[in-house]
XYZ file of C-alpha atoms in Angstrom:
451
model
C 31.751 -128.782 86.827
C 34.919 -130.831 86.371
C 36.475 -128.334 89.253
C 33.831 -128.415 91.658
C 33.413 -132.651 90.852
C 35.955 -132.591 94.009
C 33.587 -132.150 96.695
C 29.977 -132.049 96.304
C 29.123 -128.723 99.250
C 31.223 -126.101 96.557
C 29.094 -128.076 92.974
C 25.883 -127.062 95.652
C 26.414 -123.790 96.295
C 27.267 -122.830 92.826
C 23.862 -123.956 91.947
C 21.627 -124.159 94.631
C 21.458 -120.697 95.050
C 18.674 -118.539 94.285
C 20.616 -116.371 92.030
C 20.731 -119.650 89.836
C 16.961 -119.040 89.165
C 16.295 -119.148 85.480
C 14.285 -115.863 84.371
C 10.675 -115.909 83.381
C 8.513 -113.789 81.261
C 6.526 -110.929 83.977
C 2.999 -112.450 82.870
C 4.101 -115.921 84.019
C 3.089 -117.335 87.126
C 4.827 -119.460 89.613
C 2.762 -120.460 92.816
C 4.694 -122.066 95.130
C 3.245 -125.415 97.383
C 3.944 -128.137 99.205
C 3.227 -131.946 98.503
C 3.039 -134.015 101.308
C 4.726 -137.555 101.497
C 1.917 -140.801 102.304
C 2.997 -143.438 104.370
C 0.645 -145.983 102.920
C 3.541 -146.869 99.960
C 6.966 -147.776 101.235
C 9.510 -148.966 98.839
C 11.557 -151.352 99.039
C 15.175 -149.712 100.739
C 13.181 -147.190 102.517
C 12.445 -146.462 106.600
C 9.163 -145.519 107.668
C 11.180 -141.726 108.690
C 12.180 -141.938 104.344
C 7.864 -141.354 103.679
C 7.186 -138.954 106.622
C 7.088 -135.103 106.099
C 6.731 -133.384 102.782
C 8.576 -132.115 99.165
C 8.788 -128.696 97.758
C 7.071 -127.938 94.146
C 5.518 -125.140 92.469
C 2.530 -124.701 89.645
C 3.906 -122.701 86.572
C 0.920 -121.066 84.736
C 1.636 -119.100 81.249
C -1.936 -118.631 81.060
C -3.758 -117.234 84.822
C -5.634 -120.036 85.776
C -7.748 -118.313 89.245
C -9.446 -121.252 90.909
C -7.129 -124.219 91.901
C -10.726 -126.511 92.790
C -10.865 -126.184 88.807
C -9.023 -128.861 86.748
C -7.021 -127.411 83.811
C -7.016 -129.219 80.558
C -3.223 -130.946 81.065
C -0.688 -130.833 83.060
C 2.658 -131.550 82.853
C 4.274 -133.240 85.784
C 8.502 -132.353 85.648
C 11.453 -133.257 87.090
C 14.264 -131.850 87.101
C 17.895 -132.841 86.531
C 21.314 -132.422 88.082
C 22.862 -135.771 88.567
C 20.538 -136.587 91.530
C 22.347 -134.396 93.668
C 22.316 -131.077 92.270
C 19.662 -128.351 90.773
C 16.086 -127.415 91.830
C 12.908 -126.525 90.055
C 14.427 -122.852 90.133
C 17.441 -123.360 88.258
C 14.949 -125.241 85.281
C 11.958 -122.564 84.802
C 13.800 -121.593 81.193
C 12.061 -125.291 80.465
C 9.375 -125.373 82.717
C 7.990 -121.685 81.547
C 8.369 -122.547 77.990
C 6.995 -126.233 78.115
C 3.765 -124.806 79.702
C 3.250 -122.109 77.112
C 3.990 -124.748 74.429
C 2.021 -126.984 75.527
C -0.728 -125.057 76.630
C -0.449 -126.614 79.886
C -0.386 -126.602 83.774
C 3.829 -127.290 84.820
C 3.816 -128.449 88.110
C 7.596 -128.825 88.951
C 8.826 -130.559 91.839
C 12.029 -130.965 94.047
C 12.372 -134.490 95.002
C 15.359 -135.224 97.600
C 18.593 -135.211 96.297
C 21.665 -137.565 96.728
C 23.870 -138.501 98.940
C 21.626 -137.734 101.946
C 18.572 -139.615 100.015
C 19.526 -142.029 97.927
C 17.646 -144.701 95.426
C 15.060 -145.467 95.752
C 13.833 -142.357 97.961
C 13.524 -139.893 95.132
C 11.207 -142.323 93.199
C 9.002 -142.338 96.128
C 8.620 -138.461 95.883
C 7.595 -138.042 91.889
C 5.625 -140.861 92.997
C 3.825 -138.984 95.781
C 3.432 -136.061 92.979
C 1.637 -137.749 90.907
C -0.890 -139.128 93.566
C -1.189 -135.401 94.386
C -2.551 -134.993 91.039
C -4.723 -138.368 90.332
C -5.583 -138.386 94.201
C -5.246 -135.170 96.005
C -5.852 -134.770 100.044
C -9.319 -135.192 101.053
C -9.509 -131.718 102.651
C -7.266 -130.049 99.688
C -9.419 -128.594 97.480
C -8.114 -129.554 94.460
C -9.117 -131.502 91.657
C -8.650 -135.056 90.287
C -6.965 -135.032 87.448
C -7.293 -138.049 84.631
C -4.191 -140.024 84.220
C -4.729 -139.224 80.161
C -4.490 -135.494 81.236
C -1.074 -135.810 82.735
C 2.379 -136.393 81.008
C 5.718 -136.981 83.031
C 8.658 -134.941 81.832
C 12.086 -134.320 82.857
C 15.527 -133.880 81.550
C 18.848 -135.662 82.740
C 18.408 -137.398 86.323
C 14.761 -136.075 85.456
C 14.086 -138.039 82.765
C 15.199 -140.780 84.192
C 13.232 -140.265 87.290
C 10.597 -139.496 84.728
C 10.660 -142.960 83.447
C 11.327 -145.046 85.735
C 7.973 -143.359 87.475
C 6.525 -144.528 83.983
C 8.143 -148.573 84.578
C 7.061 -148.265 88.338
C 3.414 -147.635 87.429
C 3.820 -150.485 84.719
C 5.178 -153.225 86.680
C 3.372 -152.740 90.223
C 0.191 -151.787 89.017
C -0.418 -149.396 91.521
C -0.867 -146.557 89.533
C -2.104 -145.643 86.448
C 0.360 -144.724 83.323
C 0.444 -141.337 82.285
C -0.861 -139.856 78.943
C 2.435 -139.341 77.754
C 6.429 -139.054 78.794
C 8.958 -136.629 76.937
C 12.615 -136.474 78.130
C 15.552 -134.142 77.512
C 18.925 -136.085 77.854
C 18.062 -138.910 79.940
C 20.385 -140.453 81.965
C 19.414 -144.067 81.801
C 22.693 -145.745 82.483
C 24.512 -145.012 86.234
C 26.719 -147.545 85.337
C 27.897 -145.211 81.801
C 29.206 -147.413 80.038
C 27.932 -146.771 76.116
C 30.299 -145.827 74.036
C 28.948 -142.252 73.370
C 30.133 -141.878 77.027
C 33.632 -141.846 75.954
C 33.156 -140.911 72.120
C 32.061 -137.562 73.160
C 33.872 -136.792 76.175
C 35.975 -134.189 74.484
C 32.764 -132.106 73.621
C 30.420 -132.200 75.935
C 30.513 -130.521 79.440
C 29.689 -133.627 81.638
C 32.316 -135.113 84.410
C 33.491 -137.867 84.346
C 31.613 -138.094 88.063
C 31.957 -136.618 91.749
C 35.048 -137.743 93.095
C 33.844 -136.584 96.981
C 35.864 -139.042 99.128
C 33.564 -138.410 102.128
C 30.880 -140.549 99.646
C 32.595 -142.358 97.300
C 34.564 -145.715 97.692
C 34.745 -148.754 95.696
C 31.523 -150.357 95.986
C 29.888 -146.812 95.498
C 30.265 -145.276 92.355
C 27.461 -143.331 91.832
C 25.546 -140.970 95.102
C 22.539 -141.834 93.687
C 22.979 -145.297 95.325
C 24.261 -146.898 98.162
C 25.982 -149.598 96.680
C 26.905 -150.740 92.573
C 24.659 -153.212 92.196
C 21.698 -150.865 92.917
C 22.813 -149.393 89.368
C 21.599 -152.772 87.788
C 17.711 -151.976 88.891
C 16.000 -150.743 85.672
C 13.914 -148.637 88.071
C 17.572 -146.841 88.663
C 19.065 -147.552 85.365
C 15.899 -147.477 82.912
C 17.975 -148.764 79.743
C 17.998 -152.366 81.773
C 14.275 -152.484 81.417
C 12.700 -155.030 79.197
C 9.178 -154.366 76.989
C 6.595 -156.375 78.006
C 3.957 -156.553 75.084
C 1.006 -157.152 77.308
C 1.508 -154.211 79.455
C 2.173 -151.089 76.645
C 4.158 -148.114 77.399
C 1.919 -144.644 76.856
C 3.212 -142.915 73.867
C 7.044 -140.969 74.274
C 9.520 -138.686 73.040
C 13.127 -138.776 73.852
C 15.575 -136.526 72.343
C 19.059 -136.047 72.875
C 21.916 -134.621 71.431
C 24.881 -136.107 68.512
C 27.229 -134.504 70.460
C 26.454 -135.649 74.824
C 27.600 -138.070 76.912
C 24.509 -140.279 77.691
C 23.448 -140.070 73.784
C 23.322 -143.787 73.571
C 21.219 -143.709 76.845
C 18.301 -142.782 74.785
C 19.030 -144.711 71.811
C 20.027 -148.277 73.635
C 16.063 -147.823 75.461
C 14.305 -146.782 72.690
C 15.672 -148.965 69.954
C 16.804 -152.239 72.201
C 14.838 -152.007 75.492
C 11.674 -151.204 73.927
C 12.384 -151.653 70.041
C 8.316 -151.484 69.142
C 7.023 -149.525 71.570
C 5.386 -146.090 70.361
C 8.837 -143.747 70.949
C 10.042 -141.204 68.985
C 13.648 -140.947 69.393
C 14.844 -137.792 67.861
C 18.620 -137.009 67.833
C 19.723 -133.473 67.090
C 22.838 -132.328 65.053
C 25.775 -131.493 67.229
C 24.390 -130.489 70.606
C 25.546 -131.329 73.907
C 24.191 -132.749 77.088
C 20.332 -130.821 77.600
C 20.836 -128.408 75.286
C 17.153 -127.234 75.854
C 18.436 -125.169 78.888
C 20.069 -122.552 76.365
C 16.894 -122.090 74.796
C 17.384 -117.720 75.902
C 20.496 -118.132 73.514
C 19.938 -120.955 71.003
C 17.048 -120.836 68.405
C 17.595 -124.965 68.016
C 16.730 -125.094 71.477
C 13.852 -123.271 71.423
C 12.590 -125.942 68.172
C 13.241 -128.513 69.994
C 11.115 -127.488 73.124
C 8.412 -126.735 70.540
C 8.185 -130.413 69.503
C 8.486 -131.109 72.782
C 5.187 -129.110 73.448
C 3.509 -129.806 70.480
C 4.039 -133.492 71.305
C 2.844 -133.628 74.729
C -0.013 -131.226 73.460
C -0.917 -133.927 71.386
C -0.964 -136.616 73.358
C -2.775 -135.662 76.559
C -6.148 -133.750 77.192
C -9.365 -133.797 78.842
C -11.381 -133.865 75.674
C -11.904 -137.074 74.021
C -10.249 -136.791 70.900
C -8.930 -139.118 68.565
C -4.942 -138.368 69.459
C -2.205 -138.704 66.504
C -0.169 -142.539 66.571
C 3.228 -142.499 67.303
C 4.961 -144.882 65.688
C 8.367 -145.948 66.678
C 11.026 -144.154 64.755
C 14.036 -142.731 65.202
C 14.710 -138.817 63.399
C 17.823 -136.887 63.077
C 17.447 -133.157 63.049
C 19.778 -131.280 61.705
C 20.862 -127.765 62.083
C 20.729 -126.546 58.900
C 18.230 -124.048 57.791
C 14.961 -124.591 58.434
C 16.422 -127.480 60.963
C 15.412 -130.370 58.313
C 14.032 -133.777 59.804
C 15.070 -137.402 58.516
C 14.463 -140.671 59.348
C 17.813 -142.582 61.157
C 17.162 -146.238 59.260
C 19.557 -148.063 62.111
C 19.885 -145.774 65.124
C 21.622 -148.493 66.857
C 24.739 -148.174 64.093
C 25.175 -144.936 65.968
C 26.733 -146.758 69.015
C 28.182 -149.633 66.756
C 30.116 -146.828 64.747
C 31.281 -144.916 68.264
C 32.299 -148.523 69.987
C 34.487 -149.469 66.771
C 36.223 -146.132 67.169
C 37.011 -146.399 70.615
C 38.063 -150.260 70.372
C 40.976 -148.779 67.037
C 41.637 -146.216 69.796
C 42.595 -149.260 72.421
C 40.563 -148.075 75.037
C 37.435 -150.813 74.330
C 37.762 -153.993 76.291
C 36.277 -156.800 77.606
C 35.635 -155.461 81.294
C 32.721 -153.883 78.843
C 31.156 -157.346 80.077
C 30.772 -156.041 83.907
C 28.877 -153.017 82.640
C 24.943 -152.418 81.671
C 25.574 -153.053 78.022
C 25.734 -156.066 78.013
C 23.458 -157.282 80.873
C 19.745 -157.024 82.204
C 18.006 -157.279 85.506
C 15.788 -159.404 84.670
C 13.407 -161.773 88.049
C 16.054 -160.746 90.490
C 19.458 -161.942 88.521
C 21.985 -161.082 86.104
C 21.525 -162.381 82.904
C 23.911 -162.175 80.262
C 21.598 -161.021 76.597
C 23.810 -160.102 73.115
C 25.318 -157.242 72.551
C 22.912 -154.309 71.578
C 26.270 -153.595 68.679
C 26.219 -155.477 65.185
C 29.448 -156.617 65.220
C 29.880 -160.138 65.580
C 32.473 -161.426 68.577
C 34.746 -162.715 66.241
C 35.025 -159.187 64.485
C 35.752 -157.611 68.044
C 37.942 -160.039 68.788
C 40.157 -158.940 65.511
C 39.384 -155.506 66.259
C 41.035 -155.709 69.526
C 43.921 -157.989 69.022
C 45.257 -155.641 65.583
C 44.570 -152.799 68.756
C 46.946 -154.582 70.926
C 49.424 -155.440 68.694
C 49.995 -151.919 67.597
C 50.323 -150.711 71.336
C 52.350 -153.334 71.912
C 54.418 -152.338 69.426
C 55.017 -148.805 70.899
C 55.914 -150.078 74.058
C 52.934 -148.425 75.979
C 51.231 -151.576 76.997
C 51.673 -153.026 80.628
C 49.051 -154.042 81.741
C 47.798 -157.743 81.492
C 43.869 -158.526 80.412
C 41.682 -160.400 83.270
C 41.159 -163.942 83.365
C 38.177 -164.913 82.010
C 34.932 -166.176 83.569
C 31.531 -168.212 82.610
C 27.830 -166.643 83.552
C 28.704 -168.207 86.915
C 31.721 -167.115 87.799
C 34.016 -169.874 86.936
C 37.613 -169.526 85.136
C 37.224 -170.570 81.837
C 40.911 -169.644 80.638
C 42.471 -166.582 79.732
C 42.213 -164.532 77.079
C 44.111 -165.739 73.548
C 45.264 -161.728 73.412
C 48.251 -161.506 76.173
C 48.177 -157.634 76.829
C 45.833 -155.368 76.989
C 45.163 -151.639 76.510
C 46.375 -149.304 78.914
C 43.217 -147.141 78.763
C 40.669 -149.502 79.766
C 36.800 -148.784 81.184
C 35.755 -149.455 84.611
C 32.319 -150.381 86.282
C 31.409 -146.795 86.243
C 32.901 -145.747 82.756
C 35.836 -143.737 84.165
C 38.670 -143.812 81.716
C 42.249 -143.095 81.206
C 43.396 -142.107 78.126
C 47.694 -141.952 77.166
C-alpha cells in the first residue's frame, strides 16, 4: 500500500481485480443485482447526472432462501471499505459470508461509487438508495418490504463510516427511518486523522499515511473522498464531528477496533465523546491492526470477533417481536489470551490521553492540533471551538511541550519557528511564550515527519 499510495490506477488494479475475490464456502450463495439510483433525493453537492443510472450489489445467502417476493427474517445491509477509492463487495465476502451465517441473516453487499471520480457526498446517496431498496423496493420489483427493525447497517473502514453517517443522515433529515442496529469494523471517522493513535501506531499498522496522486491531490485537497478540506469538517463525512442529540436516539451499536490501528481513536473519540450515553458498545481488541476481521481464514481472534459481531446484530434486529437485550454504553477490552477474556475499559478516553502525552515527550504534538477535528465540531453551519476530548489541562500541555522544546533545542535539531497565534475569529492574539517549535509537527491531514 505505501508503494502503490503514488498513483491511485496501480493501488486499483492490485485490488480491483477479480482474482482479489475473497473465497466462500461451495453451499454459499451470492446472487448478483442491480439497485437503481431515484432522482426524487438529491443531496446537497450533487447534479441531477450524480442520481441517474444505477449501483452494483449482490445478496449473500448461507442458508438457500428460493423466493425473493418472501421477506427473510434480517438482513444485513454492508458496505465495504477501501479508503473510498478502493475495494468492492468481492474483495470483502470473507466478512460478508461469515456475518450472514453468524447472524443468521440476509447480506446484501453493495458497491457504492468510489473516489476521486465520485466524491462526498455521492457515495452517501448510494447506501442511501440501498436501503430504500430494502424499506421501499420498485413498484414492479417483486420484492418485499422489509421493516426498518429487520435491517442493520454494517461496514468496516470507509464502510463504517459510510455505515454511520447513513445512520446520522436518517437521524437528522428525517427522511428515513433508523435501522435496527449498526456494527462497524475499524471505522474511519476522522478524514482529517488527526488522533493521536494516528501517529502512536504508525509503526504497526499497515495504513498510509494517504495517496499522494498529484493528478488529485493539492493543497486544499487532502483527502479524494472530497473536493475540498473543509468538506472533511461535515460529520456526515467525518462522523466523530457529530453531536448526540437526546431527543432523537441512536438505534443500538457496536464498534470495535483494534489496540494496535491507525483510526483506533476514531471509534473511541465517537463513542465515548460524540455520543458518551448513547447505547454503544465499544470493544477494543488486544494488539490488532487496522480491520483485522478480514484475516478471519488465518486468525481465530478474527473469527471471535465476527461472532460478536453476529451474535450482536442477531440480537438486535428481527421480524418477531421480541423483547431484544439493552445495550448499555460501555467500553470492553478483549484480550488475546486464552479463552480471549473480556473487561470493562473504566476511561476509554485515557487511551488517547496516554498516546497524545507520548507523542507531545516525542516533540511531534503541537498546537496546529487546533486546525484539526479534535478539537472542533460542525455544529449549525460553523466552526466552533469545544474542549479537548484529552484530560490534561492546557497548562499541563503547555509544560509538556515547552520541557519538549527545550530538549530539542538543546540538540540543535530545532528550526523551525511555532505560528502566531489566533482567537475563534481569526485575529492575532500574540505569539506563542515557547520560541521554537518541533521539527516533526502534524498537518491538516495528519501527515508527519519524524527526525
Amino acid at each position: 500500500m505505501e508503494r502503490t499510495k503514488s498513483s491511485l490506477s496501480i493501488a486499483r488494479a492490485l485490488v480491483q481485480g477479480k482474482k482479489t475475490s475473497a473465497p466462500v464456502p461451495l453451499t454459499t450463495k451470492i446472487t448478483k443485482i442491480r439497485i437503481p439510483l431515484r432522482n426524487d433525493l438529491v443531496l446537497d453537492g450533487m447534479s441531477a447526472d450524480d442520481a441517474a443510472g444505477s449501483i452494483n450489489a449482490e445478496w449473500i445467502d448461507v442458508v438457500p432462501h428460493p423466493d425473493k417476493s418472501v421477506a427473510a427474517e434480517r438482513v444485513i445491509l454492508y458496505i465495504h471499505g477501501g479508503a473510498y477509492i478502493l475495494a468492492s463487495r468481492r474483495t470483502h465476502r470473507s466478512i460478508t459470508w461469515r456475518l450472514a451465517k453468524y447472524a443468521f441473516a440476509r447480506v446484501l453487499s453493495v458497491d457504492y461509487r468510489l473516489a476521486p471520480e465520485a466524491t462526498f457526498p455521492i457515495p452517501l446517496y448510494d447506501v442511501i438508495n440501498a436501503y430504500r431498496y430494502l424499506i421501499d423496493p420498485p413498484a414492479d420489483s417483486g420484492l418485499p418490504k422489509y421493516h426498518p427493525e429487520q435491517i442493520s447497517f454494517c461496514g468496516d473502514s470507509a464502510g463504517g463510516g459510510l455505515a454511520t453517517s447513513l445512520m446520522l443522515y436518517c437521524r437528522d433529515t428525517g427522511n428515513l427511518p433508523m435501522p435496527g442496529a449498526v456494527g462497524c469494523f475499524s471505522p474511519w471517522y476522522d478524514l482529517t486523522q488527526s488522533f493521536p493513535a494516528w501517529l502512536v501506531n504508525e509503526p504497526y499498522d499497515y495504513l498510509p499515511d494517504g495517496t499522494t496522486d498529484p493528478k488529485y491531490m493539492s493543497e486544499d485537497r487532502s483527502q479524494m473522498y472530497v473536493k475540498h478540506n473543509d468538506d472533511m469538517l461535515n460529520p456526515l463525512a467525518s462522523p466523530s464531528l457529530a453531536v448526540e442529540d437526546p431527543s432523537k436516539p441512536i438505534p443500538p451499536m457496536l464498534i470495535q477496533v483494534g489496540d494496535a490501528e491507525r483510526v483506533r481513536d476514531d471509534g473511541i473519540v465517537f463513542s465515548q465523546n460524540s455520543f458518551p450515553t448513547s447505547r454503544i458498545r465499544l470493544e477494543v481488541y488486544e494488539d490488532q491492526l487496522h480491520v483485522f476481521q478480514m484475516f478471519a481464514i488465518l486468525e481465530p481472534f478474527s473469527r471471535f470477533a465476527l461472532k460478536r459481531m453476529g451474535q450482536f446484530l442477531f440480537e438486535q434486529t428481527g421480524a418477531s417481536q421480541i423483547r431484544r437485550p439493552d445495550v448499555p454504553h460501555e467500553a470492553l477490552r478483549v484480550s488475546t489470551a486464552p479463552g480471549y477474556p473480556i473487561e470493562e475499559i473504566p476511561d476509554a478516553i485515557g487511551i488517547i490521553d496516554d498516546g497524545a502525552r507520548l507523542l507531545v515527550e516525542r516533540g511531534v504534538w503541537t498546537r496546529s492540533m487546533n486546525d484539526t477535528s479534535l478539537f472542533v465540531v460542525h455544529k449549525k453551519g460553523r466552526i466552533e471551538r469545544r474542549p479537548t476530548v484529552l484530560n490534561m489541562h492546557e497548562a499541563d500541555l503547555d509544560e509538556i511541550v515547552k520541557q519538549a522544546d527545550a530538549e530539542l533545542r538543546a540538540s540543535g535539531l530545532v528550526t523551525e519557528t511555532l505560528p502566531v497565534e489566533h482567537d475563534e475569529d481569526g485575529n492575532v492574539v500574540g505569539t506563542s511564550d515557547v520560541d521554537e517549535a518541533p521539527i516533526a509537527t502534524l498537518s491538516l491531514h495528519g501527515t508527519h515527519t519524524l527526525m
